XYZ file of C-alpha atoms in Angstrom:
684
model
C -20.916 7.451 -22.550
C -18.150 8.878 -24.750
C -17.833 12.678 -24.844
C -19.619 13.941 -27.996
C -17.457 15.466 -30.752
C -17.363 19.227 -31.215
C -19.849 20.760 -33.644
C -18.173 23.287 -35.956
C -21.315 25.450 -35.832
C -21.010 25.775 -32.021
C -17.551 27.337 -32.463
C -18.667 29.756 -35.180
C -21.729 30.771 -33.152
C -19.283 32.183 -30.579
C -16.928 33.802 -33.109
C -17.527 33.595 -36.906
C -13.958 34.874 -37.563
C -12.591 31.539 -36.339
C -13.577 29.702 -39.537
C -9.966 29.106 -40.707
C -8.977 27.834 -37.250
C -11.832 25.374 -36.747
C -9.658 22.304 -37.605
C -7.150 23.296 -34.862
C -9.964 23.893 -32.357
C -11.573 20.532 -33.200
C -8.170 18.798 -32.853
C -7.691 20.457 -29.443
C -11.181 19.409 -28.373
C -10.519 15.822 -29.521
C -7.460 15.702 -27.242
C -9.698 16.924 -24.401
C -12.326 14.253 -25.227
C -9.680 11.542 -25.211
C -8.532 12.541 -21.706
C -12.064 12.921 -20.384
C -13.083 9.510 -21.715
C -9.903 7.959 -20.252
C -10.733 9.466 -16.851
C -14.298 8.121 -17.144
C -13.211 4.604 -18.146
C -10.133 4.089 -15.965
C -10.830 6.285 -12.940
C -14.615 6.281 -12.706
C -15.082 9.896 -13.811
C -14.179 13.348 -12.489
C -15.700 12.740 -9.064
C -13.370 9.878 -8.187
C -10.317 11.116 -10.095
C -10.282 14.535 -8.397
C -10.402 12.959 -4.931
C -6.748 11.939 -5.230
C -6.016 13.698 -1.932
C -8.124 11.060 -0.140
C -5.925 8.318 -1.614
C -2.478 9.922 -1.736
C -0.570 11.592 1.063
C -1.453 10.884 4.703
C -5.060 9.934 5.402
C -6.611 8.875 8.711
C -9.521 6.440 9.006
C -12.189 6.825 11.721
C -10.476 4.210 13.913
C -7.179 6.148 13.764
C -5.462 3.989 11.121
C -3.051 6.061 9.001
C -2.488 5.202 5.333
C 0.293 6.963 3.447
C 0.721 6.712 -0.338
C 3.234 8.469 -2.582
C 4.007 8.276 -6.303
C 7.797 7.870 -6.713
C 8.500 5.315 -9.470
C 12.270 5.916 -9.572
C 12.824 5.021 -5.886
C 14.181 1.520 -5.143
C 13.224 1.616 -1.447
C 11.047 3.963 0.608
C 10.392 4.359 4.347
C 8.188 6.655 6.389
C 10.149 8.384 9.120
C 9.549 11.143 11.645
C 9.194 12.158 15.270
C 6.824 9.221 15.760
C 9.624 6.635 15.238
C 12.604 8.774 16.319
C 13.544 9.241 12.643
C 14.260 5.546 12.223
C 14.953 4.819 8.520
C 14.322 1.064 8.750
C 11.296 0.453 11.001
C 8.515 1.626 8.655
C 9.257 0.351 5.112
C 6.764 1.046 2.311
C 5.693 -1.294 -0.490
C 5.547 -0.321 -4.178
C 2.863 -1.263 -6.745
C 3.210 -1.640 -10.530
C 2.426 2.070 -11.070
C 5.303 3.285 -8.893
C 3.040 4.137 -5.924
C 4.480 3.435 -2.462
C 2.188 2.603 0.460
C 2.262 1.963 4.213
C -0.534 1.459 6.766
C -0.030 2.302 10.449
C -2.695 0.794 12.750
C -3.599 2.694 15.946
C -1.361 2.247 18.991
C -3.089 1.841 22.386
C -6.299 3.198 20.831
C -4.458 6.308 19.641
C -3.276 7.380 16.175
C 0.269 6.031 15.709
C 1.535 9.448 14.526
C 1.014 12.346 16.974
C -0.823 15.436 15.698
C 1.479 18.191 14.353
C 4.620 16.034 14.635
C 7.323 16.188 11.956
C 7.438 13.615 9.175
C 9.366 12.722 5.977
C 9.653 10.079 3.321
C 13.166 8.641 2.940
C 14.033 6.890 -0.332
C 16.966 4.990 -1.797
C 17.599 5.550 -5.520
C 18.901 2.994 -8.063
C 22.343 4.618 -7.655
C 22.298 3.750 -3.933
C 21.926 7.414 -2.935
C 19.500 8.148 -0.094
C 17.180 11.169 -0.372
C 14.723 12.643 2.132
C 11.635 14.505 0.933
C 8.520 16.186 2.306
C 5.395 14.240 1.217
C 4.106 15.790 -2.037
C 0.475 15.839 -0.820
C 1.306 17.131 2.684
C -1.328 19.473 4.172
C 0.785 21.316 6.717
C 4.373 22.575 6.532
C 6.122 25.010 8.870
C 9.253 27.096 8.616
C 11.552 28.170 11.435
C 13.819 30.803 9.894
C 15.973 30.922 13.045
C 16.993 27.320 12.247
C 16.718 27.050 8.449
C 14.647 28.399 5.529
C 13.751 24.777 4.638
C 10.220 23.734 5.583
C 9.291 20.844 7.859
C 6.334 18.603 6.976
C 3.836 18.089 9.790
C 1.126 15.491 10.269
C -2.032 17.591 10.685
C -4.665 15.567 12.542
C -6.209 17.712 15.297
C -8.515 16.082 17.887
C -12.213 16.215 16.871
C -13.032 19.106 19.228
C -10.355 21.258 17.517
C -11.434 20.518 13.942
C -13.204 23.565 12.484
C -16.833 22.841 11.599
C -18.337 24.993 8.842
C -21.485 26.833 9.872
C -22.460 28.833 6.774
C -23.625 27.736 3.341
C -21.807 29.098 0.309
C -23.506 32.260 -0.971
C -25.120 32.008 -4.413
C -22.835 32.938 -7.307
C -22.880 36.753 -7.549
C -24.742 38.244 -10.498
C -21.757 40.516 -11.092
C -18.387 40.039 -9.405
C -16.819 42.944 -7.521
C -13.510 41.478 -6.401
C -11.333 42.575 -3.494
C -7.858 41.155 -4.145
C -6.159 40.595 -0.795
C -3.048 39.146 0.831
C -3.465 37.990 4.443
C 0.151 38.684 5.419
C 0.139 42.375 4.467
C -3.325 43.043 5.926
C -2.039 44.524 9.179
C -0.713 48.045 9.859
C 2.017 46.575 12.058
C 5.545 45.692 10.945
C 4.997 41.905 10.774
C 3.069 39.164 8.993
C -0.695 39.415 9.516
C -2.777 36.367 10.470
C -5.888 34.549 9.256
C -7.579 35.436 12.576
C -6.854 39.164 12.200
C -8.056 39.128 8.588
C -11.298 37.468 9.693
C -11.907 39.976 12.490
C -10.587 43.216 10.967
C -10.601 43.011 7.173
C -13.709 40.984 6.263
C -16.056 43.639 7.735
C -14.249 46.353 5.704
C -14.630 44.355 2.490
C -18.338 43.764 3.109
C -18.990 47.418 4.005
C -17.160 48.624 0.882
C -19.677 46.706 -1.236
C -17.369 44.042 -2.654
C -19.029 40.640 -2.976
C -15.981 38.511 -3.807
C -12.551 38.103 -2.201
C -9.541 36.818 -4.102
C -6.935 35.538 -1.648
C -3.307 35.572 -2.746
C -0.311 33.615 -1.440
C -2.304 30.940 0.416
C -0.624 27.886 -1.140
C 2.611 27.397 0.781
C 5.631 29.089 -0.758
C 9.264 29.067 0.300
C 10.026 32.758 -0.061
C 7.649 35.369 1.395
C 8.777 37.996 -1.112
C 7.691 35.777 -4.036
C 4.121 36.997 -3.311
C 3.024 33.355 -3.179
C 4.105 32.550 -6.733
C 6.872 30.021 -5.929
C 4.714 27.214 -4.509
C 6.479 24.397 -2.650
C 3.559 22.471 -1.065
C 0.391 22.576 -3.173
C -1.960 21.120 -0.547
C -0.663 23.150 2.416
C -2.219 26.467 3.458
C 0.585 28.873 4.336
C 1.531 28.468 7.998
C 2.916 32.039 8.105
C -0.595 33.297 8.845
C -1.853 30.560 11.199
C -3.367 27.083 11.133
C -5.548 25.305 8.547
C -8.490 25.568 10.961
C -8.082 29.366 11.114
C -8.164 29.624 7.310
C -11.366 27.538 7.306
C -12.862 29.974 9.819
C -11.897 32.894 7.560
C -13.654 31.394 4.516
C -16.704 30.345 6.561
C -17.036 33.796 8.179
C -16.817 35.420 4.738
C -19.630 33.132 3.531
C -21.689 34.223 6.528
C -21.275 37.820 5.300
C -22.467 36.838 1.809
C -18.940 37.009 0.352
C -17.688 34.592 -2.304
C -14.044 33.541 -1.762
C -11.651 32.727 -4.615
C -8.174 31.245 -4.319
C -5.247 32.480 -6.390
C -4.147 29.075 -7.744
C -0.648 28.596 -9.160
C -0.620 25.659 -11.576
C 1.488 27.450 -14.195
C 4.790 26.482 -12.548
C 6.323 25.270 -9.265
C 9.203 26.289 -7.047
C 12.431 24.512 -8.023
C 13.239 23.697 -4.353
C 14.224 20.066 -3.892
C 14.410 19.694 -0.099
C 10.946 21.128 0.575
C 9.302 21.230 -2.873
C 8.243 18.595 -5.396
C 11.222 19.139 -7.732
C 13.352 15.973 -8.200
C 10.951 14.260 -5.805
C 12.035 10.725 -6.677
C 15.534 11.713 -7.776
C 14.566 12.351 -11.420
C 13.974 15.829 -12.853
C 10.881 14.630 -14.750
C 8.413 13.214 -12.226
C 5.867 16.052 -12.119
C 7.678 18.190 -14.692
C 9.000 18.027 -18.235
C 12.647 17.045 -18.342
C 15.319 19.346 -19.743
C 14.673 22.858 -21.076
C 10.921 22.300 -21.574
C 10.566 21.763 -17.835
C 12.175 25.065 -16.857
C 10.939 28.656 -17.004
C 13.893 30.931 -17.750
C 12.455 34.150 -16.344
C 10.746 32.705 -13.277
C 13.572 30.270 -12.448
C 10.985 27.597 -11.717
C 9.770 24.164 -12.908
C 7.038 23.530 -15.504
C 4.462 20.756 -15.168
C 4.076 17.896 -17.636
C 0.330 18.372 -18.259
C 0.277 15.335 -20.584
C 0.910 12.815 -17.759
C -1.916 10.911 -16.077
C -0.502 11.232 -12.536
C 0.279 14.949 -12.962
C -3.341 15.512 -14.005
C -4.485 13.592 -10.918
C -2.261 15.769 -8.720
C -3.394 19.105 -10.195
C -7.120 18.342 -10.612
C -7.228 16.870 -7.092
C -5.505 20.011 -5.866
C -8.391 22.127 -7.168
C -10.958 19.785 -5.632
C -9.078 19.769 -2.309
C -9.281 23.564 -1.854
C -13.002 23.539 -2.702
C -13.846 20.571 -0.457
C -11.533 21.066 2.513
C -11.540 24.871 2.737
C -14.809 25.649 0.910
C -13.278 28.043 -1.616
C -15.770 29.044 -4.315
C -13.430 29.157 -7.283
C -10.052 30.187 -8.595
C -8.038 32.863 -10.287
C -5.579 30.865 -12.385
C -2.184 32.536 -12.358
C 0.121 32.681 -15.393
C -2.325 31.268 -17.957
C -0.445 32.946 -20.840
C 2.748 31.168 -19.783
C 0.882 27.845 -19.793
C -0.856 28.159 -23.165
C 2.209 28.877 -25.326
C 5.540 27.092 -25.708
C 7.231 30.519 -25.669
C 5.426 31.329 -22.347
C 4.683 34.817 -23.666
C 8.391 35.700 -23.414
C 9.233 38.144 -26.203
C 5.819 37.642 -27.807
C 3.861 40.784 -28.622
C 0.285 39.687 -29.236
C -1.253 41.799 -31.996
C -4.587 39.966 -31.992
C -3.999 38.006 -35.215
C -5.611 34.572 -34.911
C -2.468 32.827 -36.251
C -0.765 33.713 -32.927
C -3.207 31.561 -30.939
C -3.661 28.465 -33.069
C -0.228 27.909 -34.587
C 2.681 25.759 -33.486
C 3.319 28.007 -30.480
C 0.132 26.758 -28.737
C 0.930 24.258 -25.959
C -1.974 21.870 -26.467
C -1.208 19.728 -23.410
C -1.466 22.768 -21.123
C -4.569 24.135 -22.877
C -6.255 20.714 -22.581
C -5.354 20.641 -18.869
C -7.128 24.007 -18.436
C -10.143 22.639 -20.352
C -10.236 19.593 -18.057
C -9.827 21.779 -14.953
C -12.697 24.076 -15.933
C -14.919 21.244 -17.117
C -14.299 19.160 -13.982
C -14.854 21.996 -11.507
C -17.978 23.289 -13.250
C -19.365 19.732 -13.502
C -18.761 18.968 -9.812
C -19.622 22.482 -8.535
C -21.812 24.349 -11.057
C -21.491 27.653 -9.170
C -17.654 27.611 -9.308
C -16.050 30.791 -10.666
C -12.813 30.542 -12.659
C -10.781 33.536 -13.842
C -7.836 33.422 -16.260
C -4.837 35.703 -15.977
C -4.119 35.916 -19.700
C -2.440 38.811 -21.469
C -2.597 37.241 -24.946
C -6.322 37.594 -25.655
C -6.772 33.907 -26.626
C -10.163 33.546 -28.421
C -12.675 31.159 -26.779
C -10.778 31.321 -23.462
C -14.063 32.168 -21.731
C -16.347 30.099 -23.938
C -17.729 26.776 -22.626
C -15.668 23.659 -23.348
C -18.716 22.225 -25.162
C -18.390 25.059 -27.703
C -14.687 24.555 -28.267
C -13.650 26.964 -25.539
C -11.216 26.650 -22.641
C -14.094 27.048 -20.179
C -13.149 30.005 -17.954
C -15.900 32.269 -16.614
C -13.841 35.465 -16.837
C -10.506 36.762 -18.061
C -8.546 39.647 -16.557
C -8.403 42.761 -18.781
C -4.679 43.266 -18.370
C -4.312 46.042 -20.971
C -6.405 48.509 -18.926
C -4.014 49.140 -15.997
C -1.078 49.381 -18.409
C -2.903 52.126 -20.314
C -3.453 54.252 -17.190
C 0.179 53.966 -16.106
C 1.368 55.023 -19.601
C -1.039 57.974 -19.642
C -0.059 59.255 -16.203
C 3.640 58.716 -16.909
C 3.946 60.153 -20.398
C 0.995 62.434 -21.212
C -0.256 65.766 -19.930
C -3.958 65.821 -19.040
C -4.874 67.808 -22.159
C -3.047 65.234 -24.346
C -5.181 62.273 -23.261
C -6.522 60.407 -26.287
C -10.175 59.915 -25.371
C -10.825 57.570 -28.311
C -7.942 55.315 -27.296
C -9.098 55.228 -23.648
C -12.580 54.125 -24.713
C -11.154 51.619 -27.216
C -8.928 49.994 -24.559
C -11.851 49.749 -22.120
C -14.272 48.266 -24.647
C -11.834 46.117 -26.665
C -12.856 42.642 -25.502
C -14.126 39.530 -27.197
C -17.892 39.693 -27.564
C -19.703 37.188 -25.379
C -16.606 36.421 -23.269
C -16.682 38.076 -19.859
C -13.837 40.238 -18.590
C -12.742 41.513 -15.182
C -11.714 45.151 -15.489
C -9.354 46.864 -13.069
C -7.516 50.159 -12.872
C -4.700 48.577 -10.866
C -4.017 45.225 -9.159
C -1.179 43.945 -6.980
C 1.121 44.155 -10.036
C 0.855 47.948 -10.119
C 1.302 48.273 -6.337
C 4.682 46.533 -6.229
C 7.981 48.325 -5.698
C 9.430 49.382 -9.035
C 6.046 50.736 -10.039
C 3.695 53.152 -8.304
C 0.006 53.001 -7.491
C -2.315 55.343 -9.415
C -2.624 57.523 -6.321
C 1.167 57.858 -6.217
C 1.414 58.633 -9.942
C -1.247 61.308 -9.463
C -0.106 62.963 -6.214
C 3.403 61.704 -5.469
C 5.251 63.471 -2.625
C 2.271 65.712 -1.784
C 0.614 62.595 -0.309
C 3.052 63.050 2.599
C 2.289 66.739 3.141
C -1.179 67.640 1.872
C -3.576 64.792 2.589
C -4.889 66.398 5.782
C -8.003 68.567 5.806
C -5.970 70.977 7.943
C -3.578 71.619 5.040
C -4.105 73.498 1.773
C -6.159 71.680 -0.880
C -3.446 72.050 -3.492
C -4.050 71.728 -7.257
C -2.044 68.453 -7.237
C -4.194 66.892 -4.505
C -7.457 68.203 -5.991
C -6.514 66.750 -9.400
C -5.332 63.471 -7.863
C -8.489 62.883 -5.843
C -10.750 63.835 -8.774
C -9.000 61.630 -11.344
C -8.606 58.675 -8.940
C -12.411 58.542 -8.589
C -13.122 59.145 -12.292
C -10.669 56.481 -13.475
C -12.205 53.913 -11.121
C -15.784 54.700 -12.103
C -14.935 54.630 -15.823
C -13.188 51.237 -15.518
C -15.930 49.847 -13.246
C -18.801 50.798 -15.546
C -17.287 50.536 -19.050
C -14.396 48.054 -18.858
C -15.926 44.643 -18.236
C -18.444 42.287 -16.689
C -16.607 42.204 -13.362
C -14.383 44.614 -11.410
C -11.262 44.107 -9.296
C -9.441 46.249 -6.741
C -6.274 45.442 -4.800
C -6.584 45.997 -1.053
C -5.750 49.490 0.090
C -5.914 50.989 -3.392
C -9.569 51.892 -2.841
C -8.408 54.692 -0.545
C -5.285 55.601 -2.526
C -2.808 53.684 -0.377
C 0.089 56.085 0.245
C 2.975 53.713 -0.497
C 3.990 50.819 -2.715
C 4.363 47.204 -1.711
C 7.730 45.633 -0.988
C 8.233 42.436 0.995
C 11.041 41.968 3.515
C 14.157 40.875 1.625
C 17.898 41.309 1.711
C 17.759 44.436 -0.480
C 15.661 46.367 2.066
C 17.206 45.034 5.265
C 14.298 42.561 5.696
C 12.007 45.475 6.497
C 8.215 45.227 6.888
C 7.844 48.993 6.303
C 6.156 48.459 2.923
C 4.773 44.930 3.443
C 1.657 46.125 5.272
C -1.504 48.187 4.715
C -1.787 51.494 6.526
C -5.432 51.327 7.611
C -4.660 54.122 10.088
C -4.656 56.713 7.289
C -8.131 55.844 6.029
C -9.515 55.611 9.575
C -8.206 59.091 10.496
C -11.168 61.517 10.204
C -8.806 64.379 9.338
C -7.156 62.726 6.325
C -8.433 62.928 2.758
C -7.960 59.201 2.086
C -11.400 58.684 3.583
C -12.972 60.576 0.650
C -11.632 58.039 -1.853
C -12.708 55.172 0.401
C -16.218 56.588 0.686
C -16.464 57.003 -3.098
C -15.344 53.407 -3.683
C -18.014 52.215 -1.280
C -20.826 54.238 -2.862
C -19.716 53.225 -6.383
C -19.967 49.510 -5.464
C -23.330 49.941 -3.748
C -24.642 51.864 -6.780
C -23.605 48.958 -9.027
C -25.376 46.569 -6.647
C -28.553 48.611 -7.150
C -28.397 49.006 -10.960
C -26.315 45.947 -12.032
C -24.325 47.541 -14.835
C -21.629 44.824 -14.683
C -24.106 42.079 -15.569
C -25.788 44.228 -18.250
C -24.929 44.222 -21.953
C -21.788 46.184 -22.899
C -22.246 49.955 -22.903
C -23.326 52.002 -25.919
C -20.821 54.855 -26.231
C -22.506 57.831 -27.872
C -19.752 60.437 -27.452
C -15.933 60.502 -27.393
C -15.094 64.201 -27.759
C -11.336 64.814 -28.084
C -11.528 68.599 -27.720
C -13.936 68.642 -24.787
C -12.372 65.474 -23.255
C -15.913 64.178 -22.674
C -17.106 60.552 -22.729
C -20.826 59.661 -22.711
C -22.334 56.171 -22.685
C -25.394 54.226 -21.589
C -25.433 50.933 -19.745
C -28.106 49.149 -17.695
C -30.493 52.042 -18.330
C -28.066 54.545 -16.773
C -26.413 57.503 -18.470
C -22.702 58.010 -17.652
C -21.052 61.368 -18.406
C -17.328 62.046 -17.828
C -15.560 65.371 -18.291
C -11.795 64.754 -18.187
C -10.959 68.299 -19.310
C -8.358 69.772 -16.905
C -9.881 73.296 -16.932
C -13.124 73.533 -18.911
C -16.563 73.052 -17.365
C -19.583 72.854 -19.652
C -23.007 74.377 -19.068
C -26.096 72.988 -20.830
C -24.003 70.253 -22.437
C -26.123 68.206 -24.836
C -25.995 64.412 -24.587
C -28.125 61.810 -26.328
C -30.054 59.104 -24.507
C -32.172 56.186 -25.754
C -35.104 56.419 -23.335
C -37.144 59.643 -23.150
C -38.347 60.977 -19.814
C -37.218 62.563 -16.566
C -33.706 61.799 -15.274
C -31.953 62.474 -11.996
C -28.296 62.349 -10.905
C -27.734 59.260 -8.728
C -23.973 59.691 -8.309
C -21.505 62.531 -8.808
C -17.763 62.248 -8.199
C -17.840 65.926 -7.167
C -19.861 65.461 -3.960
C -18.414 66.942 -0.747
C -18.366 63.520 0.966
C -15.965 62.358 -1.780
C -13.632 65.340 -1.409
C -15.317 67.200 -4.282
C -16.416 70.817 -4.639
C -20.168 70.181 -4.869
C -20.375 72.095 -8.163
C -22.925 69.521 -9.236
C -25.131 67.776 -6.694
C -27.036 64.498 -6.813
C -30.761 64.676 -7.363
C -32.486 67.281 -9.516
C -34.617 66.748 -12.596
C -33.382 66.585 -16.176
C -35.932 66.238 -18.963
C -35.272 64.875 -22.434
C -36.065 66.841 -25.585
C -36.813 64.926 -28.787
C -34.244 65.887 -31.449
C -31.608 64.088 -33.484
C -28.242 64.074 -31.696
C -24.920 62.189 -31.885
C -26.442 59.545 -34.143
C -27.913 57.777 -31.081
C -30.852 56.753 -33.264
C -31.602 57.057 -36.949
C -34.720 59.040 -36.166
C -35.802 61.402 -33.416
C -33.257 61.490 -30.585
C -33.804 62.325 -26.939
C -31.408 64.970 -25.680
C -30.545 65.970 -22.127
C -28.766 69.174 -21.171
C -26.488 68.953 -18.160
C -23.817 70.918 -16.351
C -20.573 68.946 -16.192
C -17.755 70.604 -14.271
C -14.104 69.977 -15.090
C -12.752 66.597 -13.861
C -16.180 65.347 -12.840
C -18.247 62.287 -13.691
C -21.991 61.900 -13.132
C -24.452 59.032 -13.463
C -28.073 59.762 -14.323
C -30.950 57.336 -13.914
C -34.487 57.593 -15.189
C -36.887 58.572 -12.424
């Protein structure tokens, strides 16, 4: 059945302001329909089309027969070569079909697979010019790097004996009602000066994440990348899990163990660009510069020095959509955070573009419709095949309908990252004194999101932890983190302020900023140093490419207070579900008092950001009359506070008009809110 056309009313039901842009949105949707119908007619639908990894690359039948297929239309000849045939470039020729796909079948030898497990392998091709080129198979599932020999990766034939194949034991957990994401990088997850492993992450880090109350993990830098310091964003082999941290089976164990703990696991997927490496990437795979990518300038990203996919090509769509399916099927990932979505959606890649929010910026000539349609297909396919899949867009532009269903003219993501929020905090801490904070602007930035489209809010992610910037803890406390974070030292004004504001900022972002929350690993306890991978500029040091768990585990250090607060904050959300509730109603933004008051999920949130003033019998409005009690205070002793206000107690509402909360009689509470303290009240 053909895909039904888009109903204009469905678009306007999401956002009535889009009326002028409906023709563009319908045109975009028609391009999507055309592709979807083509996939249905020619390929047998999403289910078959996204299983390209079972057709291409190296696949082993039950009897041990190996079939290898590769798309390389420009090659004149192709042979499979490797350890298995002593790198003979003649003995195993491949045949080419009319679509430019090369194929070879290797029957078993003496009852055994003809290619030994974990042995090295390559495809060798002769071009029309007569030049011979050697490449790693584009769909290869295992590549390894020996830096003592060369930085270039070797492709390996991964086919462990049945007893060594990891067998999944745990079902996927149900999709979380509200996502609390722990963004993590396996390699930096050790305190030691080296690359951490999948095994160590499974044993040491998963229990921490679960105990902190996060329900979702977002794993970075898993797709194999040539350069460790690229943070995983220069992908060379799209189907290979990074061998720096261990084997494919060990990554499967990590995901399965997380599922057993009730944790959802997302993969940071990089389909916005690819590493320009030729010898161990997919660039110039068949000798042309336009196999997987656009040729010429359109196929190159100036700032990232990388290659850009041709999303309008049938075989490129097969490669990328099958790549998504592969990670879900083979490794049991539950969804994706799509990197660099802004770069994909616009011809200018966001370079030099300041998005003001005007709709002409999203639907004009700058929109890259091929890339947007690819994202629509990716979201539609994954949600069709796996309804509980979660997809998150890293988009700084604010594209309308990004998180609306494809059937309503949207791009189909479940969430977008609220990238303006961390930028705001850095600017405030860098350029403003505490008494100059613009309370109205803080609230505006936290609540400024497209209605009905879900956002992931965060105070800081990996971007803010990298060298060249500083974490919030560092902006707040700087050098005193090296001298005054022990309970045996003076509780200086700098440390007291830093600990108080670190907690308040996180709670404000968590409860007001979105429908999901994200934290980068280590930042929950105010990680003492930035992140910098081993590279030439730092003498290839691991000093800053690790997480110092020792400081949070030390019972004498104050980092544990921030860690404890983060944990209680997440568990409080789990109890009251403010992230999955309607957006908050903000009843007070007081510039002079530096006070913010809002209600969400039946809770009353009160923040006093004033650097010196505490307020007694402070009046705040609330919708529901009755008796309230404090369920969380940032000032508790266990969070490094002064216990000026304690949890518990009874607060009764008085009926009177206040802060315009209602047009008639208002319910008012009177509370004590100390300086630099936030409290949450719940109805008893």
